[in-house]
PDB file of C-alpha atoms in Angstrom:
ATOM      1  CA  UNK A  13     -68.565 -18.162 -10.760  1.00  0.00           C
ATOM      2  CA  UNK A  14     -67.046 -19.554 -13.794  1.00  0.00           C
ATOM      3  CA  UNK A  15     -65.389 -23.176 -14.153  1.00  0.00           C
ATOM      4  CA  UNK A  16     -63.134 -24.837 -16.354  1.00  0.00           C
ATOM      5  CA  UNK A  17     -63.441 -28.591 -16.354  1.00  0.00           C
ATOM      6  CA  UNK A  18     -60.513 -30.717 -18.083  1.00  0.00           C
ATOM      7  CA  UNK A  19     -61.473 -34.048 -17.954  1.00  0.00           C
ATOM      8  CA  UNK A  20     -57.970 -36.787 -17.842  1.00  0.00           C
ATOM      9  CA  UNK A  21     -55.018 -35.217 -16.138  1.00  0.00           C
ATOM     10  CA  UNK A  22     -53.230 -37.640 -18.234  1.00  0.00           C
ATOM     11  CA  UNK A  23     -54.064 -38.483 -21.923  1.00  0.00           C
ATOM     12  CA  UNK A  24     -51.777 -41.136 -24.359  1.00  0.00           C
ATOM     13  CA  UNK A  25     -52.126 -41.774 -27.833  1.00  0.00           C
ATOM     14  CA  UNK A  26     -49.778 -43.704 -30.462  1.00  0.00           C
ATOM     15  CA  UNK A  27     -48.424 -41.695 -32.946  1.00  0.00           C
ATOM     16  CA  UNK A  28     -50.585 -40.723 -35.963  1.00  0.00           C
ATOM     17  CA  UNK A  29     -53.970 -41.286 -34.044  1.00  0.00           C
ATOM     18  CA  UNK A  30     -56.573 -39.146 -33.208  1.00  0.00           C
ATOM     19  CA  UNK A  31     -56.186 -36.476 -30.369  1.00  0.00           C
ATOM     20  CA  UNK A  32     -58.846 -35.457 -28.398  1.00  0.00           C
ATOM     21  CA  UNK A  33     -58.880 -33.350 -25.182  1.00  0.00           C
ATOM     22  CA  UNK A  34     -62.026 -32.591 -23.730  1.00  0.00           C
ATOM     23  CA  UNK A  35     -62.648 -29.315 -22.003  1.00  0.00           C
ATOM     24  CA  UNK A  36     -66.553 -28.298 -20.312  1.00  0.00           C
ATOM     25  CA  UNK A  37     -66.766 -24.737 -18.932  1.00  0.00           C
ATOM     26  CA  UNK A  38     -69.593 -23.231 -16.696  1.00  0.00           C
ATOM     27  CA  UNK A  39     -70.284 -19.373 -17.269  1.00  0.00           C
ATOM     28  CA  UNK A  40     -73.035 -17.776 -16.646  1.00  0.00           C
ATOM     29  CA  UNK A  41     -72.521 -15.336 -19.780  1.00  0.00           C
ATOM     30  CA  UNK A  42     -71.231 -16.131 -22.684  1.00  0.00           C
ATOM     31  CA  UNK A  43     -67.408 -16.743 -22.743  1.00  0.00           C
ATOM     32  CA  UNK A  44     -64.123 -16.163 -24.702  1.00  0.00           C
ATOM     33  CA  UNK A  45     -62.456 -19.625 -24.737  1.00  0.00           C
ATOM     34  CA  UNK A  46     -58.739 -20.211 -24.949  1.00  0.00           C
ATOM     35  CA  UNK A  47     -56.743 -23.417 -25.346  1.00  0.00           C
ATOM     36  CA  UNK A  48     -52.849 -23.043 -24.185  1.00  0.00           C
ATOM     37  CA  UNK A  49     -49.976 -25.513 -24.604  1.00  0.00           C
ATOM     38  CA  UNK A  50     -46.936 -25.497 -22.461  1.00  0.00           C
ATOM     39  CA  UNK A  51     -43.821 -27.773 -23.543  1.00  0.00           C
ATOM     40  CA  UNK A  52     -41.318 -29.124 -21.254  1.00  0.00           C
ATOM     41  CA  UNK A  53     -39.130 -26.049 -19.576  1.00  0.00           C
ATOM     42  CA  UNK A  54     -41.437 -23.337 -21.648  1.00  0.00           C
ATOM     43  CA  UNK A  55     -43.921 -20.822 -21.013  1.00  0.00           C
ATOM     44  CA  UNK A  56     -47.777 -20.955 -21.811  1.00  0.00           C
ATOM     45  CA  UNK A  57     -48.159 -20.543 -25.685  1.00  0.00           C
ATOM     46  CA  UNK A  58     -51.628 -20.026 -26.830  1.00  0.00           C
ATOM     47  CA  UNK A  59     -53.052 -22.869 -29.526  1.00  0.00           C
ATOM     48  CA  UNK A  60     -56.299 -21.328 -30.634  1.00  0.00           C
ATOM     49  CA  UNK A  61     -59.002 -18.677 -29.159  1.00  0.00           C
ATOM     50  CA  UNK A  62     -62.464 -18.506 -29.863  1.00  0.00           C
ATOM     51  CA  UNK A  63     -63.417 -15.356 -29.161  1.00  0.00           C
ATOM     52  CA  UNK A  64     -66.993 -14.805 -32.010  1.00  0.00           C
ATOM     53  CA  UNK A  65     -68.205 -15.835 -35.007  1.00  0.00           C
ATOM     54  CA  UNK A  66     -67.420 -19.401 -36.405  1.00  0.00           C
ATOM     55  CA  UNK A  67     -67.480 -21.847 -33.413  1.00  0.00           C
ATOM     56  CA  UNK A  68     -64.783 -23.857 -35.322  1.00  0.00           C
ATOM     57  CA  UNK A  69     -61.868 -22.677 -34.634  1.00  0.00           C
ATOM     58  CA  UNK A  70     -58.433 -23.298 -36.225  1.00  0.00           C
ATOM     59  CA  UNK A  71     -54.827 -23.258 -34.389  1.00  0.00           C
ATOM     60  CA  UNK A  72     -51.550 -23.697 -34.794  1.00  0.00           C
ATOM     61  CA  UNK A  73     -49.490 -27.368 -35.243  1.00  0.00           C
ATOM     62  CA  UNK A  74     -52.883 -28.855 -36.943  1.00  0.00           C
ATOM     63  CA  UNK A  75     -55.158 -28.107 -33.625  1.00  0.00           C
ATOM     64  CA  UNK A  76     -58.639 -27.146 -33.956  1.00  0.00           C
ATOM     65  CA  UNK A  77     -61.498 -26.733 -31.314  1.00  0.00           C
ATOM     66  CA  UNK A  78     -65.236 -26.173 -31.911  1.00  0.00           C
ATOM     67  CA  UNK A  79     -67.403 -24.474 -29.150  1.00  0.00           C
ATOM     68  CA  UNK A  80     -70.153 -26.087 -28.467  1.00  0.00           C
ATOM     69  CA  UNK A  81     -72.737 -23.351 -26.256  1.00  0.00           C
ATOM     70  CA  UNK A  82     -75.641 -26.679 -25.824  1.00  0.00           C
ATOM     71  CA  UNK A  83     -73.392 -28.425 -24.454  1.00  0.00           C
ATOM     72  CA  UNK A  84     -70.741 -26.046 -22.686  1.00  0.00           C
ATOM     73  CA  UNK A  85     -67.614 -28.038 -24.354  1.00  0.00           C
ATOM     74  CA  UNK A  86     -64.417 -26.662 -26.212  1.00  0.00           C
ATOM     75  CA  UNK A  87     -62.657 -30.002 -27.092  1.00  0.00           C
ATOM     76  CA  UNK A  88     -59.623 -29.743 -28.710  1.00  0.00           C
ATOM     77  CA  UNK A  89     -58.680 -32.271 -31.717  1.00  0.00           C
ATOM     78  CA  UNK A  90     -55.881 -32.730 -34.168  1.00  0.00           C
ATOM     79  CA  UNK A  91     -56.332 -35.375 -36.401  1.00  0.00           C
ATOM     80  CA  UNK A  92     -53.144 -37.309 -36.265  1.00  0.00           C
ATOM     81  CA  UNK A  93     -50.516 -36.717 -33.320  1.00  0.00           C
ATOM     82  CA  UNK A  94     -47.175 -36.028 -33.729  1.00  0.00           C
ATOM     83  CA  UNK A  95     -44.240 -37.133 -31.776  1.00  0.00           C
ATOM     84  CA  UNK A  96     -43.515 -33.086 -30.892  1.00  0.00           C
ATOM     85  CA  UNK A  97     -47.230 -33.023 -29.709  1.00  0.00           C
ATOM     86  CA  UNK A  98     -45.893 -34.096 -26.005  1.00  0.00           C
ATOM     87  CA  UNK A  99     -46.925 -31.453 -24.177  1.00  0.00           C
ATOM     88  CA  UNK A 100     -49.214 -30.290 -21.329  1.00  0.00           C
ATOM     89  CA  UNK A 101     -52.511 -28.701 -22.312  1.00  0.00           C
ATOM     90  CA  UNK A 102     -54.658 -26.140 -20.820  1.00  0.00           C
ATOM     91  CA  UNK A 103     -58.237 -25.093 -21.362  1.00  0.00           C
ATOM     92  CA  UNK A 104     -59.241 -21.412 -20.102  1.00  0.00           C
ATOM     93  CA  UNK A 105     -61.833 -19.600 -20.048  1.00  0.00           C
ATOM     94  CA  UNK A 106     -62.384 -15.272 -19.668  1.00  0.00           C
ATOM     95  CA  UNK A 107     -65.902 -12.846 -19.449  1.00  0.00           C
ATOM     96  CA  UNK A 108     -63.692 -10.468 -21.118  1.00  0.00           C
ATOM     97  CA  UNK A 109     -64.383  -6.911 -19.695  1.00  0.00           C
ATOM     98  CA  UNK A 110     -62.252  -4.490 -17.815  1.00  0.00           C
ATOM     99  CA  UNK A 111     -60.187  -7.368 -15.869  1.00  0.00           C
ATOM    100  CA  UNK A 112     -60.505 -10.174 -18.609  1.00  0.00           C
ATOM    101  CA  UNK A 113     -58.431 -12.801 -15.963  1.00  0.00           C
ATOM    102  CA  UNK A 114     -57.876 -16.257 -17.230  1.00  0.00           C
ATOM    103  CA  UNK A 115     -59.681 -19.456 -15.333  1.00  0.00           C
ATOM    104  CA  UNK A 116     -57.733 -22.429 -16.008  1.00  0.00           C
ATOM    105  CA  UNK A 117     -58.532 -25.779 -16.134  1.00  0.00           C
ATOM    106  CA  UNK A 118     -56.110 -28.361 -13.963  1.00  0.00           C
ATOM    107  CA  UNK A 119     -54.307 -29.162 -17.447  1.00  0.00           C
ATOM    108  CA  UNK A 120     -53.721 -32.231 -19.285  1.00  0.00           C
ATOM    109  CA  UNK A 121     -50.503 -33.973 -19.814  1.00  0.00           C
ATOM    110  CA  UNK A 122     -50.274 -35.888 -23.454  1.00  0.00           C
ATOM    111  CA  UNK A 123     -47.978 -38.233 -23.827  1.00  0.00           C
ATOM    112  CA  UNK A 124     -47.815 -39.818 -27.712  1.00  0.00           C
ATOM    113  CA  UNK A 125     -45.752 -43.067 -28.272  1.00  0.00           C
ATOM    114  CA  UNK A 126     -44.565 -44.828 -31.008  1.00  0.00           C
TER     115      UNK A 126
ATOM    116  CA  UNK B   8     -39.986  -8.497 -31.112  1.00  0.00           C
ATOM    117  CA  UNK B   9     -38.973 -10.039 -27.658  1.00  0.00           C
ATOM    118  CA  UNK B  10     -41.522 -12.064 -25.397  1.00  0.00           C
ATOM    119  CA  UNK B  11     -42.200 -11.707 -21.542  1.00  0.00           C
ATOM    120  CA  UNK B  12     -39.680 -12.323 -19.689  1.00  0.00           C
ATOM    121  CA  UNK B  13     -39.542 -13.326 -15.904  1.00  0.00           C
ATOM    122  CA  UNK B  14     -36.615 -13.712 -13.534  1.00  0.00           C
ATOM    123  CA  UNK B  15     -34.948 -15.466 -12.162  1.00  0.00           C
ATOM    124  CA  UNK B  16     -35.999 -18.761 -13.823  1.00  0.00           C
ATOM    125  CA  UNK B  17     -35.738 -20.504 -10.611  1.00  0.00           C
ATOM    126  CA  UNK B  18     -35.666 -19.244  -6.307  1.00  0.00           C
ATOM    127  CA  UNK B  19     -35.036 -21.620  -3.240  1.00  0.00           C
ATOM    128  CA  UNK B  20     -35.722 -19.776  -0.320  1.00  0.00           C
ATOM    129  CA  UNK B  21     -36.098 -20.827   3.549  1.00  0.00           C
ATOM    130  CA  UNK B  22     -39.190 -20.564   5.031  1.00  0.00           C
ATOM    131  CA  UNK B  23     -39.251 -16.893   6.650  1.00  0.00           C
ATOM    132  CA  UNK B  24     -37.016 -15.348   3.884  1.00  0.00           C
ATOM    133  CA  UNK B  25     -37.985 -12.855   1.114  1.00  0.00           C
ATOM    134  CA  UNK B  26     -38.062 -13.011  -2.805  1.00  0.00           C
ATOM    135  CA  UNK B  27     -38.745 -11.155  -4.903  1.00  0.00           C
ATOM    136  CA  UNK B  28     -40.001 -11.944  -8.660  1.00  0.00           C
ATOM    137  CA  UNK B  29     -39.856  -9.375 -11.854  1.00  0.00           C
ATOM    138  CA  UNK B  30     -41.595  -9.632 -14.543  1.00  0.00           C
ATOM    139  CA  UNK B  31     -40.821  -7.871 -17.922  1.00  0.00           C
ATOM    140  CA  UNK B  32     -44.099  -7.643 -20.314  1.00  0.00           C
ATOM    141  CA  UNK B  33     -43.922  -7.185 -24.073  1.00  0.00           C
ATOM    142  CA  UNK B  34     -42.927  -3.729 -24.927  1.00  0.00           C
ATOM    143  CA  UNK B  35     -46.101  -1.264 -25.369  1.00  0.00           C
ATOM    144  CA  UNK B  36     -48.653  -3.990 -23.361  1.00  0.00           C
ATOM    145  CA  UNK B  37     -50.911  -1.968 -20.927  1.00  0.00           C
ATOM    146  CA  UNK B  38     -51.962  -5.000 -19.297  1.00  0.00           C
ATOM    147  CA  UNK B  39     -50.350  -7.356 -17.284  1.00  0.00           C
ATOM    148  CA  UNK B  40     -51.207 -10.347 -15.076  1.00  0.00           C
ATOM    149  CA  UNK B  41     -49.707 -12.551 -12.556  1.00  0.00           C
ATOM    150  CA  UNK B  42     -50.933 -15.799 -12.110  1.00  0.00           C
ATOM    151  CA  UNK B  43     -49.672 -19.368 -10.144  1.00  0.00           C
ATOM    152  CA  UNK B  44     -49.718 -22.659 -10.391  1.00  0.00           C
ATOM    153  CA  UNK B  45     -49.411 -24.701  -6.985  1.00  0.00           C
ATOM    154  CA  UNK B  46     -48.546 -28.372  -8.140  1.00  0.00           C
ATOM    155  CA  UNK B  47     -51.015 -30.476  -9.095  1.00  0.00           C
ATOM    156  CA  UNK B  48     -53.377 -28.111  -9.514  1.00  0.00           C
ATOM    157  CA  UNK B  49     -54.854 -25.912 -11.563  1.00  0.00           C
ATOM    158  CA  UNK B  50     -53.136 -21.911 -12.780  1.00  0.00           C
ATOM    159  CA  UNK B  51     -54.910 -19.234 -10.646  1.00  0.00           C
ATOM    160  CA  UNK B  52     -54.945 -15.777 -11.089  1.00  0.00           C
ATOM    161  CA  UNK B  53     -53.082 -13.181  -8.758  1.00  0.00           C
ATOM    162  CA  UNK B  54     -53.881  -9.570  -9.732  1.00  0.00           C
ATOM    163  CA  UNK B  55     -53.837  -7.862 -12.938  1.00  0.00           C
ATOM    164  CA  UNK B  56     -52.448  -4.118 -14.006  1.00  0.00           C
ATOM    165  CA  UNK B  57     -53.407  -1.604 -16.726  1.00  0.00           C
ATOM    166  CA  UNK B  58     -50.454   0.608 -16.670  1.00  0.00           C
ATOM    167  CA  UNK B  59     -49.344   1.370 -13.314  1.00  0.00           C
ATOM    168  CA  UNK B  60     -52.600   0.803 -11.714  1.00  0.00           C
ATOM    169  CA  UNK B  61     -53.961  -2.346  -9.969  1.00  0.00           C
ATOM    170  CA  UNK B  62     -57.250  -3.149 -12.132  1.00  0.00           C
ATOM    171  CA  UNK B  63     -58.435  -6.442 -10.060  1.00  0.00           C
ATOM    172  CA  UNK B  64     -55.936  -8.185  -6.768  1.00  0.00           C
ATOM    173  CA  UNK B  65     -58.795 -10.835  -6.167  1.00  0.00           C
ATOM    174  CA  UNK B  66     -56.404 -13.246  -6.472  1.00  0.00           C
ATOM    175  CA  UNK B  67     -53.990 -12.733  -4.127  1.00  0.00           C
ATOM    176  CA  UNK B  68     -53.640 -15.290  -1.155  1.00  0.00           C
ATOM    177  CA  UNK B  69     -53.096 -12.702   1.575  1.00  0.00           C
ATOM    178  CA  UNK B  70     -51.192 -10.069   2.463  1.00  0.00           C
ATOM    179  CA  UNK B  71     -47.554 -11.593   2.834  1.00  0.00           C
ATOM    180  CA  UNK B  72     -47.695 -10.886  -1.429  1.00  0.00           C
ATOM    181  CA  UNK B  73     -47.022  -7.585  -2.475  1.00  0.00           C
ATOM    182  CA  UNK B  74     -47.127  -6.708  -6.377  1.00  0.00           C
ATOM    183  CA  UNK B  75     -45.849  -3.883  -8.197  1.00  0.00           C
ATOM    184  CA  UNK B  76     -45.668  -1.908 -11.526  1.00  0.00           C
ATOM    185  CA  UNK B  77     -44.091   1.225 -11.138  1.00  0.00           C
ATOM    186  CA  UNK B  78     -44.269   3.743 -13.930  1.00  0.00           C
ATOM    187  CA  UNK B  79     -45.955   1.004 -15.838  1.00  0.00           C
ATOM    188  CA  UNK B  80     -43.206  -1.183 -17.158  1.00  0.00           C
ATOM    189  CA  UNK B  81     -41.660  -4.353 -15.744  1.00  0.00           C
ATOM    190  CA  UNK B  82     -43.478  -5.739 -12.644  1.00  0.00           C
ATOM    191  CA  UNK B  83     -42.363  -7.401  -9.465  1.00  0.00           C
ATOM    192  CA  UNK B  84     -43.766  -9.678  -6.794  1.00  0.00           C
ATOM    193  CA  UNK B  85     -42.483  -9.523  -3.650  1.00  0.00           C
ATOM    194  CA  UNK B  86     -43.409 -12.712  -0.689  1.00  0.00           C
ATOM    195  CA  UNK B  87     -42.379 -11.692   2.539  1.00  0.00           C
ATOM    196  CA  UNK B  88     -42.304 -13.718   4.716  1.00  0.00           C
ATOM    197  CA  UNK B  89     -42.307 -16.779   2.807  1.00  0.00           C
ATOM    198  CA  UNK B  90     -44.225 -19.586   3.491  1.00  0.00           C
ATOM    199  CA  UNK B  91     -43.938 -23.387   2.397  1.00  0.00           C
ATOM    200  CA  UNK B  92     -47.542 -23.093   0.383  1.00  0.00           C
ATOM    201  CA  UNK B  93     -45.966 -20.518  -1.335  1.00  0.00           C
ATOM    202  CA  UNK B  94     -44.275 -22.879  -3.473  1.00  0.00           C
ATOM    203  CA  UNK B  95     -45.394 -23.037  -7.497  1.00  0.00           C
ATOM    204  CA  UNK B  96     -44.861 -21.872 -10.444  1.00  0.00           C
ATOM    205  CA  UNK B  97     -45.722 -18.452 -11.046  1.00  0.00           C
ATOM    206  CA  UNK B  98     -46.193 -17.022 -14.785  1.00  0.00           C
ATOM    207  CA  UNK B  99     -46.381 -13.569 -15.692  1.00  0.00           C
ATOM    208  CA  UNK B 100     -48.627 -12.630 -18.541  1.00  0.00           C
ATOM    209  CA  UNK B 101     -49.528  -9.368 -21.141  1.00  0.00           C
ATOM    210  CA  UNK B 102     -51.918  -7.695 -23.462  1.00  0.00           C
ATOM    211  CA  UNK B 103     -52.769  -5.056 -25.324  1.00  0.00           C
ATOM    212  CA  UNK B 104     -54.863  -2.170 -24.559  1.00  0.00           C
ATOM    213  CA  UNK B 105     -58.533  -4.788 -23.853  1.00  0.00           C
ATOM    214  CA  UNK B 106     -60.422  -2.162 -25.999  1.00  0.00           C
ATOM    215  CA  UNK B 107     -58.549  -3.817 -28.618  1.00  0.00           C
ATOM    216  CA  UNK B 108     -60.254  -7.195 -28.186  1.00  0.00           C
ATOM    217  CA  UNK B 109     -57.763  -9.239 -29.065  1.00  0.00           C
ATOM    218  CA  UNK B 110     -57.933 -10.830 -25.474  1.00  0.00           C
ATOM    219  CA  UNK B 111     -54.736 -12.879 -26.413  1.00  0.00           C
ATOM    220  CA  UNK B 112     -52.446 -12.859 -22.948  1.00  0.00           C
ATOM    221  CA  UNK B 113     -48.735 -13.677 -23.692  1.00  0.00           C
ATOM    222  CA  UNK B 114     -47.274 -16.062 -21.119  1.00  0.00           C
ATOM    223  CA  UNK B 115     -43.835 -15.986 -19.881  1.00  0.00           C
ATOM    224  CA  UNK B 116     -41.883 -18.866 -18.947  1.00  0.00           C
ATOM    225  CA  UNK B 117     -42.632 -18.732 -15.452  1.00  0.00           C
ATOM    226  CA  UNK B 118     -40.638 -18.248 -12.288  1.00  0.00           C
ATOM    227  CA  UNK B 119     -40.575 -21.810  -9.966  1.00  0.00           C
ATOM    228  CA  UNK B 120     -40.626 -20.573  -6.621  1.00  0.00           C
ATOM    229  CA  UNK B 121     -39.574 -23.042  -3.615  1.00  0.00           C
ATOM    230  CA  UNK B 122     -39.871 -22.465  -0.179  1.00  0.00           C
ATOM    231  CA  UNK B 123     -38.187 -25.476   2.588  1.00  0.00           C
TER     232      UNK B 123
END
């Protein structure tokens, strides 16, 4: 059965450091990895996907991930947080096929001060 | 183009009563999903549609949760009766047709269900 493995259910970082939220996965074929934000009093809005191809992976608001198959990660970084980068964070994980259901991780709240 | 959209936004129900949740997917989206989140832990899936057809209802907790999609469209949820571990958030979800490969799901913004 496949796993999703957030590690920190809470994660805070000044303002303008480095962001990094780690995310392991266990599959037992290969998977399509998905990284979702959700802001305060929003929905689920996808960051970045890797679905093939280049393991790095580029999203939206400055986030990038890089799949890592040797070592079953999908950490998500961004370089310098923003203020607006307060959010809650979740890693997922799909086979893909005819159902192609979402396994979440437990999510990780970022807080970023000042 | 206009996102999924769930109602209502918010339910407080008693313990015994009914509710029912709908769901509105992105217009032309063959798939959709229900999934919840209990709190404090992690968003599990429910049961997923193509069209009007249940494709997978692993997910769903037991048999108090009824889920629908007539002719294909807007979807609804039903708990009956309600029970206090019914309690979450629950999120609706769509796609396009999976042959597609896109295997991007649009979330809505969730339905927070409480049961006392």
């Amino acid at each position: 059965a496949q796993s999703v493995t957030q590690l920190g259910s809470h994660v805070s970082v000044s303002e303008g450091a480095l962001v990094l939220l780690r995310c392991n996965y266990s599959s037992s074929v290969p998977p399509y990895l998905f990284w979702y934000v959700q802001y305060p009093n929003q929905g689920l809005q996808l960051l970045l996907k890797y679905t093939t191809g280049a393991t790095l992976v580029k999203g939206i608001n400055g986030f990038e991930a890089e799949f890592k198959k040797s070592e079953t990660s999908f950490h998500l970084t961004k370089p310098s947080a923003h203020m607006s980068d307060a959010a809650e964070y979740f890693c997922a994980v799909s086979r893909g096929g005819a159902t192609n259901k979402l396994i979440f991780g437990t999510g990780t709240l970022l807080a970023v001060q000042p | 183009e206009a996102g999924v959209t769930q109602f209502p936004s918010h339910s407080v129900i008693e313990k015994g009563q009914t509710v029912t949740l709908r769901c509105d997917p992105i217009s032309g989206h063959d798939n959709l999903y229900w999934y919840r989140r209990v709190m404090g832990k992690e968003i599990k899936f429910l049961l997923h549609f193509v069209k009007e057809s249940k494709q997978d209802e692993s997910g769903m907790p037991n048999n108090r949760f009824l889920a629908e999609r007539t002719g294909g469209t807007y979807s609804t949820l039903k708990v009956q009766p309600a029970e206090l571990e019914d309690s979450g958030v629950y999120f609706c979800a769509s796609s396009q047709d999976l042959r597609v490969q896109s295997h991007e799901q649009y979330f809505g913004p969730g339905t927070r269900l409480t049961v006392t």
